[in-house]
Amino acid sequence: MALPPAFLEELRARTPLPGLIGRKTRLIRNGRQWKACCPFHNEKTPSFYVYDDHFHCFGCGAHGDAITFLMRAEGAAFPEAVERLAAEAGMEVPKPTPQAAARERRARDLYAVLAAAEAAYRRRLRLPEGRPALDYLKRRGLSDDTIARFGLGWSGEGRGALAAELKTEGIEPAQLVAAGLMKPRDPDRPEAGLVDMFFGRVMFPIRDRRGRVISFGGRILGDGQPKYVNGPETELFQKRHSLYGLDLAREGVFRGATLLVVEGYMDVIALHQAGFNGAVAPLGTALTTEQLEALWQISPEPVLCFDGDAAGARAAGRAAELALPLLAPDRSLALAALTGGEDPDTLILKGGPQGFQAVIDAAKPLSVALYDFLTEGRPQATPEQRAALRHRLEAAARAIPDKALASEYRRTLLDRLFAAGRRPAPARGAASRGAWKREPPMGVPGIRRLPIDPPAVRLERARNLLAILLRHPVLLPEVEESLASLDLPEGDCTALRSALLAWLGQADVLDSAALMDQLAQGGLEAVAAWVVRPQGLSQAAHPDAQPAEALDGWWHFFGLLRGEAELIEDQAQAQRLLVETNDAVAQQRLIRLSEALAALRGGDPDQGLRGP
């Protein structure tokens, strides 16, 4: 017996092709897809491309899905390939029972029933009885092409009209019930007969990812309630697995569109008509984990766009927390918010595509939106309140299963919390406004003592830290994470750090001369020369310094720049990471952070600024 199409479709959706194919050949990101040298024939130039749901080799013509790849790559028979993929996806392969065979036949029949119903609804929209519905769609700004593209229709107002019309095509009322188009008038009295599920409504076909109609949604004309209804759960339609517009969005994202998640049917349709061809919507419910998985099959970072009201803000917060246990380095979310009570449909009517594009451009990464959601309305005036908020942020980061990503989220969230709690430096003239004023120290008569300039001291410490890496780039892999998280003076220092981290990702040999050449080619020659100038430079930054001496010096300046409170947080995080992973790198990081904290608490804070 053939396996049910719905099962195979779900299996393909749960099997990320890049992860499967990446076991056999090295994949390289190429825009929104991946490329590689074909594993099925010898080639030196990559011509094998991996998309969200299929692969294709432009050299030998190999083409297929996850099941096909396993059969070709490992010589597995179809049943074996399905069994292995199902085991990895946590699915159970349906047994070949007579009941399963009957369900498969019904599913094939239901697709045909729903297709016939869509055609009937579309015909009615163009009849005199459908004129009010067509006028409504036109008033909403939809063109004839858009109405046809989405298959919009009119249910009609005559009870039993759909059953009568489809009876001529051999479709029985029992099939309409199974398809979610009719229901018993009284579930407790079967003899009372059947009634239409949709009556006097504008009809929106709901399709699966392959474009097949699996159910309908309907909107009543006028002020009746409920305004929108969806078909009931059937063998083809499970609301929590489905997204409105998914079939069209897959094609749009493949051609470069941003995958957008909005709230309603009309939002999706208006966005597609305006050129935003990656729009989808959940079906009247909050976003589910199954829908998130379906989104990530199409794009690594969908943009969730919620209405600009309190309900939209709550929906955004729920979606952010729902996503945390599902996050991975290659999949995240961004969140965009409308303002002034607008929704995408009305915003496009008022401001055109450019108005909505501005909303997308202002979308926040998940880490930023999550912090805003978790801290909104929560006081931070007392130590107890700040501690409670800190625990809340840490709990959110711990929900992420990938340890490295969880660590990055924790650091990002807590850095914002600490930044919000820092007291700003007193403004010039603060003493004259009543601020505490320190008495000047006793000095040698007649000798003017220059005041300490904190920004200049911080800049000099940052220069020393960077100079050590320019002279000893072999240290970069060990300190990469700490360097990336450090709050450096803006301008030359941050530009040089970005260049160092970028070079580390592509360098074959960590050599100082090669690094300086690369910086010169990138227009940073003058900055590098300023950093390594001898005046005021630590001995640790000298080319002849021993590696251990250079590393000790780097952590010394890191501690000075990071600050005691942040070092304590880093130390605690490193301790937890060591317990969780028992990793030598984590142990070394904990040792270095502890040494930096000890040096900051005791000893000369600027001992490293004395040159040779």
Short mmCIF file of C-alpha atoms in Angstrom, two decimals, residues 103-600:
data_model
loop_
_atom_site.label_atom_id
_atom_site.label_comp_id
_atom_site.label_asym_id
_atom_site.label_seq_id
_atom_site.Cartn_x
_atom_site.Cartn_y
_atom_site.Cartn_z
CA ARG A 103 -8.27 7.12 4.68
CA GLU A 104 -5.95 7.59 1.72
CA ARG A 105 -8.81 7.10 -0.74
CA ARG A 106 -10.95 9.56 1.23
CA ALA A 107 -8.14 12.12 1.22
CA ARG A 108 -7.85 11.91 -2.56
CA ASP A 109 -11.60 12.31 -2.81
CA LEU A 110 -11.64 15.27 -0.38
CA TYR A 111 -9.12 17.23 -2.44
CA ALA A 112 -11.43 16.84 -5.44
CA VAL A 113 -14.49 17.85 -3.39
CA LEU A 114 -12.80 20.99 -2.09
CA ALA A 115 -11.56 21.94 -5.57
CA ALA A 116 -15.12 21.62 -6.89
CA ALA A 117 -16.43 23.76 -4.02
CA GLU A 118 -13.83 26.46 -4.74
CA ALA A 119 -14.91 26.57 -8.38
CA ALA A 120 -18.56 26.85 -7.32
CA TYR A 121 -17.84 29.71 -4.89
CA ARG A 122 -15.82 31.56 -7.53
CA ARG A 123 -18.65 31.27 -10.07
CA ARG A 124 -21.16 32.66 -7.59
CA LEU A 125 -19.04 35.73 -6.93
CA ARG A 126 -19.58 36.79 -10.55
CA LEU A 127 -23.34 36.11 -10.53
CA PRO A 128 -25.89 38.78 -9.54
CA GLU A 129 -26.28 37.16 -6.10
CA GLY A 130 -22.55 37.67 -5.47
CA ARG A 131 -22.50 41.34 -6.40
CA PRO A 132 -22.47 42.64 -2.80
CA ALA A 133 -19.47 40.40 -2.03
CA LEU A 134 -17.62 41.53 -5.15
CA ASP A 135 -18.35 45.18 -4.33
CA TYR A 136 -16.96 44.61 -0.83
CA LEU A 137 -13.70 43.20 -2.20
CA LYS A 138 -13.40 46.08 -4.66
CA ARG A 139 -13.93 48.60 -1.85
CA ARG A 140 -11.09 46.93 0.00
CA GLY A 141 -8.88 47.82 -2.96
CA LEU A 142 -8.49 44.35 -4.52
CA SER A 143 -8.03 44.01 -8.28
CA ASP A 144 -9.64 41.35 -10.45
CA ASP A 145 -6.24 39.67 -10.83
CA THR A 146 -5.78 39.48 -7.04
CA ILE A 147 -9.30 38.13 -6.53
CA ALA A 148 -8.63 35.42 -9.11
CA ARG A 149 -5.14 34.64 -7.78
CA PHE A 150 -6.45 33.94 -4.28
CA GLY A 151 -9.57 32.15 -5.55
CA LEU A 152 -11.97 34.39 -3.62
CA GLY A 153 -15.64 33.59 -3.90
CA TRP A 154 -19.16 33.85 -2.47
CA SER A 155 -20.88 31.09 -0.50
CA GLY A 156 -24.40 32.11 -1.50
CA GLU A 157 -27.37 32.58 0.79
CA GLY A 158 -29.54 29.67 -0.27
CA ARG A 159 -29.36 26.81 2.23
CA GLY A 160 -28.36 23.56 0.57
CA ALA A 161 -27.37 25.33 -2.65
CA LEU A 162 -23.80 23.97 -2.62
CA ALA A 163 -24.97 20.38 -2.15
CA ALA A 164 -27.47 20.76 -4.96
CA GLU A 165 -24.89 22.26 -7.32
CA LEU A 166 -22.19 19.67 -6.63
CA LYS A 167 -24.60 16.76 -6.78
CA THR A 168 -24.42 17.03 -10.58
CA GLU A 169 -20.68 16.22 -10.27
CA GLY A 170 -21.38 13.07 -8.26
CA ILE A 171 -20.48 14.60 -4.87
CA GLU A 172 -22.65 13.37 -2.01
CA PRO A 173 -23.60 15.32 1.16
CA ALA A 174 -21.54 12.89 3.28
CA GLN A 175 -18.43 13.95 1.34
CA LEU A 176 -19.25 17.60 1.98
CA VAL A 177 -19.45 16.85 5.70
CA ALA A 178 -16.06 15.08 5.60
CA ALA A 179 -14.58 18.08 3.76
CA GLY A 180 -15.88 20.52 6.40
CA LEU A 181 -18.42 22.17 4.09
CA MET A 182 -21.60 20.93 5.77
CA LYS A 183 -22.53 19.86 9.29
CA PRO A 184 -25.49 18.24 11.06
CA ARG A 185 -28.23 20.72 11.87
CA ASP A 186 -28.52 19.09 15.30
CA PRO A 187 -25.69 16.69 16.31
CA ASP A 188 -28.08 14.90 18.69
CA ARG A 189 -30.77 14.41 16.03
CA PRO A 190 -29.30 13.03 12.77
CA GLU A 191 -32.75 12.93 11.25
CA ALA A 192 -32.82 16.76 11.36
CA GLY A 193 -30.60 16.81 8.28
CA LEU A 194 -27.54 18.86 7.26
CA VAL A 195 -26.82 22.57 7.01
CA ASP A 196 -24.15 24.57 5.15
CA MET A 197 -21.04 25.44 7.17
CA PHE A 198 -20.73 28.74 5.26
CA PHE A 199 -23.77 30.89 4.61
CA GLY A 200 -23.77 34.45 3.25
CA ARG A 201 -20.00 34.83 3.43
CA VAL A 202 -17.07 35.93 1.26
CA MET A 203 -14.99 32.79 0.81
CA PHE A 204 -11.20 32.45 1.20
CA PRO A 205 -9.71 29.11 0.08
CA ILE A 206 -7.05 27.81 2.51
CA ARG A 207 -4.32 25.86 0.70
CA ASP A 208 -1.48 23.62 1.78
CA ARG A 209 2.15 24.26 0.82
CA ARG A 210 1.57 22.50 -2.51
CA GLY A 211 -1.36 24.76 -3.42
CA ARG A 212 -4.17 22.25 -2.83
CA VAL A 213 -7.36 23.52 -1.17
CA ILE A 214 -7.72 21.93 2.27
CA SER A 215 -10.43 24.15 3.80
CA PHE A 216 -12.07 27.57 3.61
CA GLY A 217 -12.46 30.68 5.69
CA GLY A 218 -15.49 32.90 5.37
CA ARG A 219 -16.22 36.55 6.20
CA ILE A 220 -19.72 37.75 6.80
CA LEU A 221 -20.90 40.92 5.08
CA GLY A 222 -22.14 43.57 7.47
CA ASP A 223 -21.81 43.60 11.23
CA GLY A 224 -22.78 40.03 12.11
CA GLN A 225 -20.73 37.83 14.42
CA PRO A 226 -18.48 35.98 14.18
CA LYS A 227 -16.95 38.12 11.47
CA TYR A 228 -14.60 35.35 10.29
CA VAL A 229 -15.03 31.58 10.59
CA ASN A 230 -12.76 28.76 9.44
CA GLY A 231 -13.74 25.26 8.41
CA PRO A 232 -13.59 22.55 11.09
CA GLU A 233 -10.71 20.13 11.58
CA THR A 234 -10.74 17.39 8.96
CA GLU A 235 -8.42 14.70 7.64
CA LEU A 236 -6.84 17.38 5.43
CA PHE A 237 -7.05 20.47 7.63
CA GLN A 238 -5.47 20.99 11.05
CA LYS A 239 -5.55 24.63 11.99
CA ARG A 240 -2.37 24.62 14.08
CA HIS A 241 -0.35 23.20 11.15
CA SER A 242 -1.68 25.53 8.44
CA LEU A 243 -0.84 29.08 7.35
CA TYR A 244 -2.91 31.18 4.99
CA GLY A 245 -0.99 32.07 1.81
CA LEU A 246 1.82 29.56 2.47
CA ASP A 247 1.86 28.21 -1.10
CA LEU A 248 2.29 31.66 -2.64
CA ALA A 249 4.75 32.81 0.03
CA ARG A 250 7.08 29.86 -0.65
CA GLU A 251 7.40 30.96 -4.25
CA GLY A 252 7.80 34.61 -3.24
CA VAL A 253 10.57 33.93 -0.72
CA PHE A 254 12.38 31.74 -3.24
CA ARG A 255 12.43 34.78 -5.55
CA GLY A 256 13.81 37.08 -2.86
CA ALA A 257 10.80 38.30 -0.86
CA THR A 258 10.87 38.64 2.93
CA LEU A 259 8.76 36.05 4.76
CA LEU A 260 6.18 38.07 6.71
CA VAL A 261 3.68 36.81 9.27
CA VAL A 262 0.63 39.04 9.68
CA GLU A 263 -2.71 38.54 11.40
CA GLY A 264 -5.49 38.13 8.84
CA TYR A 265 -6.64 37.05 5.40
CA MET A 266 -7.03 40.58 4.05
CA ASP A 267 -3.61 41.61 5.36
CA VAL A 268 -1.99 38.76 3.42
CA ILE A 269 -3.91 39.54 0.23
CA ALA A 270 -3.25 43.29 0.39
CA LEU A 271 0.46 42.70 0.97
CA HIS A 272 0.77 40.33 -1.98
CA GLN A 273 -1.04 42.80 -4.20
CA ALA A 274 1.38 45.54 -3.06
CA GLY A 275 4.39 43.40 -3.98
CA PHE A 276 5.17 41.80 -0.59
CA ASN A 277 4.90 38.26 -1.90
CA GLY A 278 6.16 36.50 1.22
CA ALA A 279 3.15 37.25 3.46
CA VAL A 280 1.28 34.53 5.41
CA ALA A 281 -1.08 34.48 8.40
CA PRO A 282 -2.13 32.00 11.10
CA LEU A 283 -5.79 31.07 10.94
CA GLY A 284 -7.41 33.12 13.67
CA THR A 285 -5.26 31.70 16.48
CA ALA A 286 -1.97 32.52 18.15
CA LEU A 287 1.12 31.32 16.32
CA THR A 288 1.91 27.66 17.09
CA THR A 289 5.14 25.68 17.24
CA GLU A 290 4.07 23.72 14.17
CA GLN A 291 3.58 26.95 12.23
CA LEU A 292 6.98 28.23 13.34
CA GLU A 293 8.59 25.03 12.07
CA ALA A 294 6.80 25.49 8.74
CA LEU A 295 8.07 29.08 8.53
CA TRP A 296 11.67 28.07 9.18
CA GLN A 297 11.42 25.55 6.39
CA ILE A 298 11.12 28.56 4.07
CA SER A 299 13.28 31.25 5.68
CA PRO A 300 15.80 31.34 8.59
CA GLU A 301 14.42 34.64 9.94
CA PRO A 302 10.73 35.36 9.30
CA VAL A 303 9.45 38.80 10.28
CA LEU A 304 6.41 38.78 12.57
CA CYS A 305 4.30 41.88 11.99
CA PHE A 306 1.51 42.44 14.49
CA ASP A 307 -1.15 45.12 14.70
CA GLY A 308 -0.18 48.24 16.59
CA ASP A 309 -2.52 47.79 19.56
CA ALA A 310 -2.32 46.13 22.97
CA ALA A 311 -3.48 42.80 21.57
CA GLY A 312 -0.77 42.94 18.91
CA ALA A 313 1.89 43.63 21.55
CA ARG A 314 0.71 40.65 23.60
CA ALA A 315 0.75 38.45 20.51
CA ALA A 316 4.32 39.52 19.77
CA GLY A 317 5.40 38.70 23.31
CA ARG A 318 3.77 35.27 23.22
CA ALA A 319 5.42 34.51 19.87
CA ALA A 320 8.83 35.53 21.19
CA GLU A 321 8.58 33.24 24.23
CA LEU A 322 7.13 30.41 22.13
CA ALA A 323 10.13 30.59 19.78
CA LEU A 324 12.84 30.38 22.45
CA PRO A 325 12.91 26.55 22.89
CA LEU A 326 13.00 26.20 19.09
CA LEU A 327 15.81 28.65 18.30
CA ALA A 328 19.09 27.57 16.71
CA PRO A 329 22.04 29.48 15.24
CA ASP A 330 20.49 29.13 11.78
CA ARG A 331 16.91 30.12 12.66
CA SER A 332 15.49 33.09 14.51
CA LEU A 333 12.78 35.74 14.20
CA ALA A 334 12.46 39.47 13.78
CA LEU A 335 9.49 41.47 15.07
CA ALA A 336 7.96 44.55 13.48
CA ALA A 337 5.21 46.60 15.10
CA LEU A 338 2.65 48.87 13.52
CA THR A 339 1.58 52.01 15.36
CA GLY A 340 -1.55 54.08 15.70
CA GLY A 341 -3.95 51.14 15.52
CA GLU A 342 -3.01 50.41 11.90
CA ASP A 343 -2.91 46.98 10.31
CA PRO A 344 -0.99 46.11 7.10
CA ASP A 345 -4.13 46.38 4.97
CA THR A 346 -5.04 49.91 6.08
CA LEU A 347 -1.42 51.08 6.15
CA ILE A 348 -0.89 50.12 2.52
CA LEU A 349 -4.11 51.86 1.49
CA LYS A 350 -2.95 55.06 3.23
CA GLY A 351 0.82 55.06 2.76
CA GLY A 352 1.42 52.73 -0.16
CA PRO A 353 4.11 50.04 -0.31
CA GLN A 354 6.81 52.43 0.88
CA GLY A 355 4.93 53.00 4.13
CA PHE A 356 4.88 49.30 4.92
CA GLN A 357 8.49 48.82 3.78
CA ALA A 358 9.50 51.29 6.48
CA VAL A 359 7.84 49.02 9.05
CA ILE A 360 9.82 46.01 7.80
CA ASP A 361 13.06 48.00 7.79
CA ALA A 362 12.47 48.90 11.45
CA ALA A 363 11.93 45.29 12.54
CA LYS A 364 13.79 44.37 15.73
CA PRO A 365 15.89 41.22 16.11
CA LEU A 366 14.33 38.72 18.48
CA SER A 367 16.89 39.43 21.22
CA VAL A 368 15.97 43.13 21.25
CA ALA A 369 12.21 42.56 21.07
CA LEU A 370 12.41 39.91 23.79
CA TYR A 371 14.17 42.27 26.19
CA ASP A 372 11.57 44.98 25.53
CA PHE A 373 8.75 42.54 26.18
CA LEU A 374 10.23 41.05 29.35
CA THR A 375 11.06 44.41 30.91
CA GLU A 376 8.01 46.42 29.86
CA GLY A 377 6.13 47.76 32.87
CA ARG A 378 8.52 46.15 35.35
CA PRO A 379 10.10 48.59 37.84
CA GLN A 380 13.87 48.58 38.31
CA ALA A 381 14.20 51.06 41.14
CA THR A 382 15.29 48.69 43.93
CA PRO A 383 17.90 45.94 44.12
CA GLU A 384 15.11 43.40 44.65
CA GLN A 385 13.27 44.51 41.52
CA ARG A 386 16.44 44.43 39.43
CA ALA A 387 17.31 40.96 40.75
CA ALA A 388 13.84 39.66 39.90
CA LEU A 389 14.11 41.06 36.40
CA ARG A 390 17.57 39.59 36.00
CA HIS A 391 16.25 36.14 36.95
CA ARG A 392 13.48 36.55 34.39
CA LEU A 393 15.98 37.39 31.64
CA GLU A 394 18.26 34.50 32.57
CA ALA A 395 15.32 32.08 32.55
CA ALA A 396 14.41 33.21 29.03
CA ALA A 397 17.97 32.57 27.82
CA ARG A 398 18.05 29.14 29.47
CA ALA A 399 14.99 28.13 27.44
CA ILE A 400 17.16 28.10 24.29
CA PRO A 401 18.49 24.54 23.77
CA ASP A 402 21.66 25.47 21.87
CA LYS A 403 24.20 26.27 24.61
CA ALA A 404 26.30 28.70 22.58
CA LEU A 405 23.23 30.61 21.41
CA ALA A 406 21.76 30.61 24.92
CA SER A 407 25.02 32.09 26.19
CA GLU A 408 24.91 34.86 23.59
CA TYR A 409 21.28 35.68 24.45
CA ARG A 410 22.04 35.76 28.14
CA ARG A 411 24.94 38.12 27.60
CA THR A 412 22.92 40.39 25.30
CA LEU A 413 19.95 40.58 27.65
CA LEU A 414 22.02 41.20 30.77
CA ASP A 415 24.25 43.74 29.03
CA ARG A 416 21.15 45.80 28.30
CA LEU A 417 19.96 45.40 31.87
CA PHE A 418 23.31 46.55 33.29
CA ALA A 419 23.51 49.42 30.82
CA ALA A 420 20.07 50.60 31.90
CA GLY A 421 21.13 50.48 35.55
CA ARG A 422 24.40 52.37 35.23
CA ARG A 423 24.47 55.89 36.58
CA PRO A 424 25.58 58.45 34.00
CA ALA A 425 28.80 60.31 34.67
CA PRO A 426 28.24 63.69 36.33
CA ALA A 427 27.91 66.51 33.85
CA ARG A 428 30.38 69.36 33.81
CA GLY A 429 29.48 71.89 36.45
CA ALA A 430 27.59 69.34 38.54
CA ALA A 431 29.47 70.42 41.65
CA SER A 432 28.10 73.92 41.37
CA ARG A 433 24.57 72.44 41.27
CA GLY A 434 24.95 70.79 44.65
CA ALA A 435 26.76 67.57 43.73
CA TRP A 436 29.37 66.23 46.12
CA LYS A 437 32.74 67.80 45.42
CA ARG A 438 36.05 66.13 46.26
CA GLU A 439 38.65 68.29 47.92
CA PRO A 440 41.73 68.77 45.73
CA PRO A 441 44.75 66.76 46.96
CA MET A 442 47.69 68.42 48.53
CA GLY A 443 50.49 68.97 46.03
CA VAL A 444 53.77 70.70 45.50
CA PRO A 445 53.27 74.46 45.71
CA GLY A 446 53.50 76.16 42.35
CA ILE A 447 53.01 72.93 40.35
CA ARG A 448 49.69 72.72 38.43
CA ARG A 449 48.17 69.18 38.59
CA LEU A 450 46.37 68.16 35.39
CA PRO A 451 42.96 66.54 35.94
CA ILE A 452 42.46 62.91 34.96
CA ASP A 453 40.50 62.49 31.70
CA PRO A 454 38.49 59.19 32.02
CA PRO A 455 37.61 58.93 28.28
CA ALA A 456 41.28 59.40 27.38
CA VAL A 457 42.33 56.72 29.87
CA ARG A 458 39.71 54.33 28.50
CA LEU A 459 40.86 55.01 24.94
CA GLU A 460 44.47 54.29 25.88
CA ARG A 461 43.50 51.01 27.53
CA ALA A 462 41.52 50.00 24.43
CA ARG A 463 44.52 50.90 22.24
CA ASN A 464 46.76 48.61 24.30
CA LEU A 465 44.26 45.75 24.16
CA LEU A 466 44.05 46.02 20.36
CA ALA A 467 47.80 46.47 19.96
CA ILE A 468 48.42 43.15 21.71
CA LEU A 469 46.21 41.43 19.14
CA LEU A 470 47.87 43.20 16.19
CA ARG A 471 51.27 42.00 17.36
CA HIS A 472 50.04 38.57 18.55
CA PRO A 473 47.01 37.59 16.41
CA VAL A 474 47.50 33.96 17.46
CA LEU A 475 45.57 34.94 20.61
CA LEU A 476 42.43 35.80 18.64
CA PRO A 477 40.70 32.38 18.74
CA GLU A 478 40.95 32.26 22.54
CA VAL A 479 39.68 35.79 23.17
CA GLU A 480 37.27 36.13 20.21
CA GLU A 481 34.07 35.86 22.28
CA SER A 482 35.24 38.29 24.93
CA LEU A 483 36.53 40.77 22.34
CA ALA A 484 33.20 40.73 20.50
CA SER A 485 31.24 41.48 23.68
CA LEU A 486 33.47 44.29 24.94
CA ASP A 487 32.19 47.86 25.01
CA LEU A 488 34.99 49.72 23.18
CA PRO A 489 35.19 53.45 22.40
CA GLU A 490 33.26 54.14 19.23
CA GLY A 491 35.14 55.02 16.05
CA ASP A 492 38.59 53.67 15.24
CA CYS A 493 38.54 51.04 18.00
CA THR A 494 35.24 49.46 17.00
CA ALA A 495 36.17 49.59 13.31
CA LEU A 496 39.45 47.84 14.02
CA ARG A 497 37.72 45.20 16.14
CA SER A 498 35.27 44.44 13.31
CA ALA A 499 38.18 44.08 10.90
CA LEU A 500 40.02 41.73 13.29
CA LEU A 501 37.02 39.44 13.75
CA ALA A 502 36.32 39.39 10.02
CA TRP A 503 39.96 38.54 9.25
CA LEU A 504 39.93 35.75 11.85
CA GLY A 505 37.04 34.08 10.04
CA GLN A 506 38.96 33.83 6.77
CA ALA A 507 42.65 33.76 7.68
CA ASP A 508 44.60 30.57 7.06
CA VAL A 509 47.61 31.64 9.13
CA LEU A 510 47.38 33.98 12.13
CA ASP A 511 50.44 36.06 11.30
CA SER A 512 50.97 39.68 12.37
CA ALA A 513 52.48 40.80 9.05
CA ALA A 514 49.58 39.27 7.10
CA LEU A 515 47.11 40.95 9.44
CA MET A 516 48.73 44.37 8.98
CA ASP A 517 48.67 43.92 5.20
CA GLN A 518 44.98 43.06 5.35
CA LEU A 519 44.23 46.12 7.45
CA ALA A 520 46.13 48.32 5.00
CA GLN A 521 44.10 46.90 2.12
CA GLY A 522 40.92 47.65 4.06
CA GLY A 523 41.83 51.31 4.57
CA LEU A 524 42.81 50.93 8.24
CA GLU A 525 46.57 51.39 7.87
CA ALA A 526 46.58 54.72 9.74
CA VAL A 527 44.44 53.30 12.54
CA ALA A 528 46.76 50.30 12.93
CA ALA A 529 49.80 52.60 13.00
CA TRP A 530 48.18 54.69 15.75
CA VAL A 531 47.42 51.57 17.79
CA VAL A 532 50.97 50.14 17.72
CA ARG A 533 52.88 53.39 18.15
CA PRO A 534 55.46 52.88 20.97
CA GLN A 535 54.43 55.79 23.19
CA GLY A 536 52.49 54.51 26.22
CA LEU A 537 52.36 50.94 24.92
CA SER A 538 52.44 47.98 27.27
CA GLN A 539 55.30 45.50 27.19
CA ALA A 540 52.71 42.83 26.39
CA ALA A 541 52.14 44.51 23.00
CA HIS A 542 55.82 44.32 22.05
CA PRO A 543 56.51 41.95 19.11
CA ASP A 544 59.09 40.10 21.23
CA ALA A 545 56.73 39.46 24.16
CA GLN A 546 56.19 35.82 25.02
CA PRO A 547 52.69 34.45 24.20
CA ALA A 548 51.85 33.90 27.87
CA GLU A 549 52.91 37.47 28.70
CA ALA A 550 50.86 38.85 25.81
CA LEU A 551 47.79 36.86 26.87
CA ASP A 552 48.11 37.99 30.50
CA GLY A 553 48.36 41.57 29.31
CA TRP A 554 45.29 41.23 27.11
CA TRP A 555 43.14 39.93 29.94
CA HIS A 556 44.48 42.70 32.17
CA PHE A 557 43.20 45.38 29.80
CA PHE A 558 40.00 43.46 29.19
CA GLY A 559 39.27 43.54 32.94
CA LEU A 560 39.90 47.28 33.12
CA LEU A 561 37.60 47.96 30.20
CA ARG A 562 34.88 45.48 31.14
CA GLY A 563 34.35 46.71 34.71
CA GLU A 564 33.91 44.84 37.97
CA ALA A 565 30.14 44.24 37.81
CA GLU A 566 30.32 42.86 34.29
CA LEU A 567 33.34 40.69 35.13
CA ILE A 568 31.40 39.16 38.02
CA GLU A 569 28.59 38.32 35.62
CA ASP A 570 31.03 36.88 33.08
CA GLN A 571 32.68 34.80 35.78
CA ALA A 572 29.35 33.36 36.98
CA GLN A 573 28.31 32.57 33.41
CA ALA A 574 31.64 30.88 32.70
CA GLN A 575 31.25 28.82 35.88
CA ARG A 576 27.80 27.59 34.78
CA LEU A 577 29.05 26.83 31.27
CA LEU A 578 31.94 24.80 32.68
CA VAL A 579 29.54 22.76 34.83
CA GLU A 580 27.29 22.10 31.85
CA THR A 581 29.98 21.26 29.28
CA ASN A 582 33.11 20.27 31.25
CA ASP A 583 34.98 21.83 28.34
CA ALA A 584 38.67 22.80 28.52
CA VAL A 585 38.02 26.06 26.70
CA ALA A 586 35.32 26.97 29.22
CA GLN A 587 37.70 26.13 32.06
CA GLN A 588 40.43 28.35 30.60
CA ARG A 589 37.97 31.21 30.15
CA LEU A 590 36.87 30.91 33.78
CA ILE A 591 40.49 31.02 34.95
CA ARG A 592 41.27 34.10 32.87
CA LEU A 593 38.15 35.95 34.01
CA SER A 594 38.93 35.16 37.65
CA GLU A 595 42.47 36.46 37.22
CA ALA A 596 41.20 39.63 35.52
CA LEU A 597 38.73 40.22 38.33
CA ALA A 598 41.39 39.68 40.99
CA ALA A 599 43.77 42.05 39.22
CA LEU A 600 41.07 44.70 39.00
#
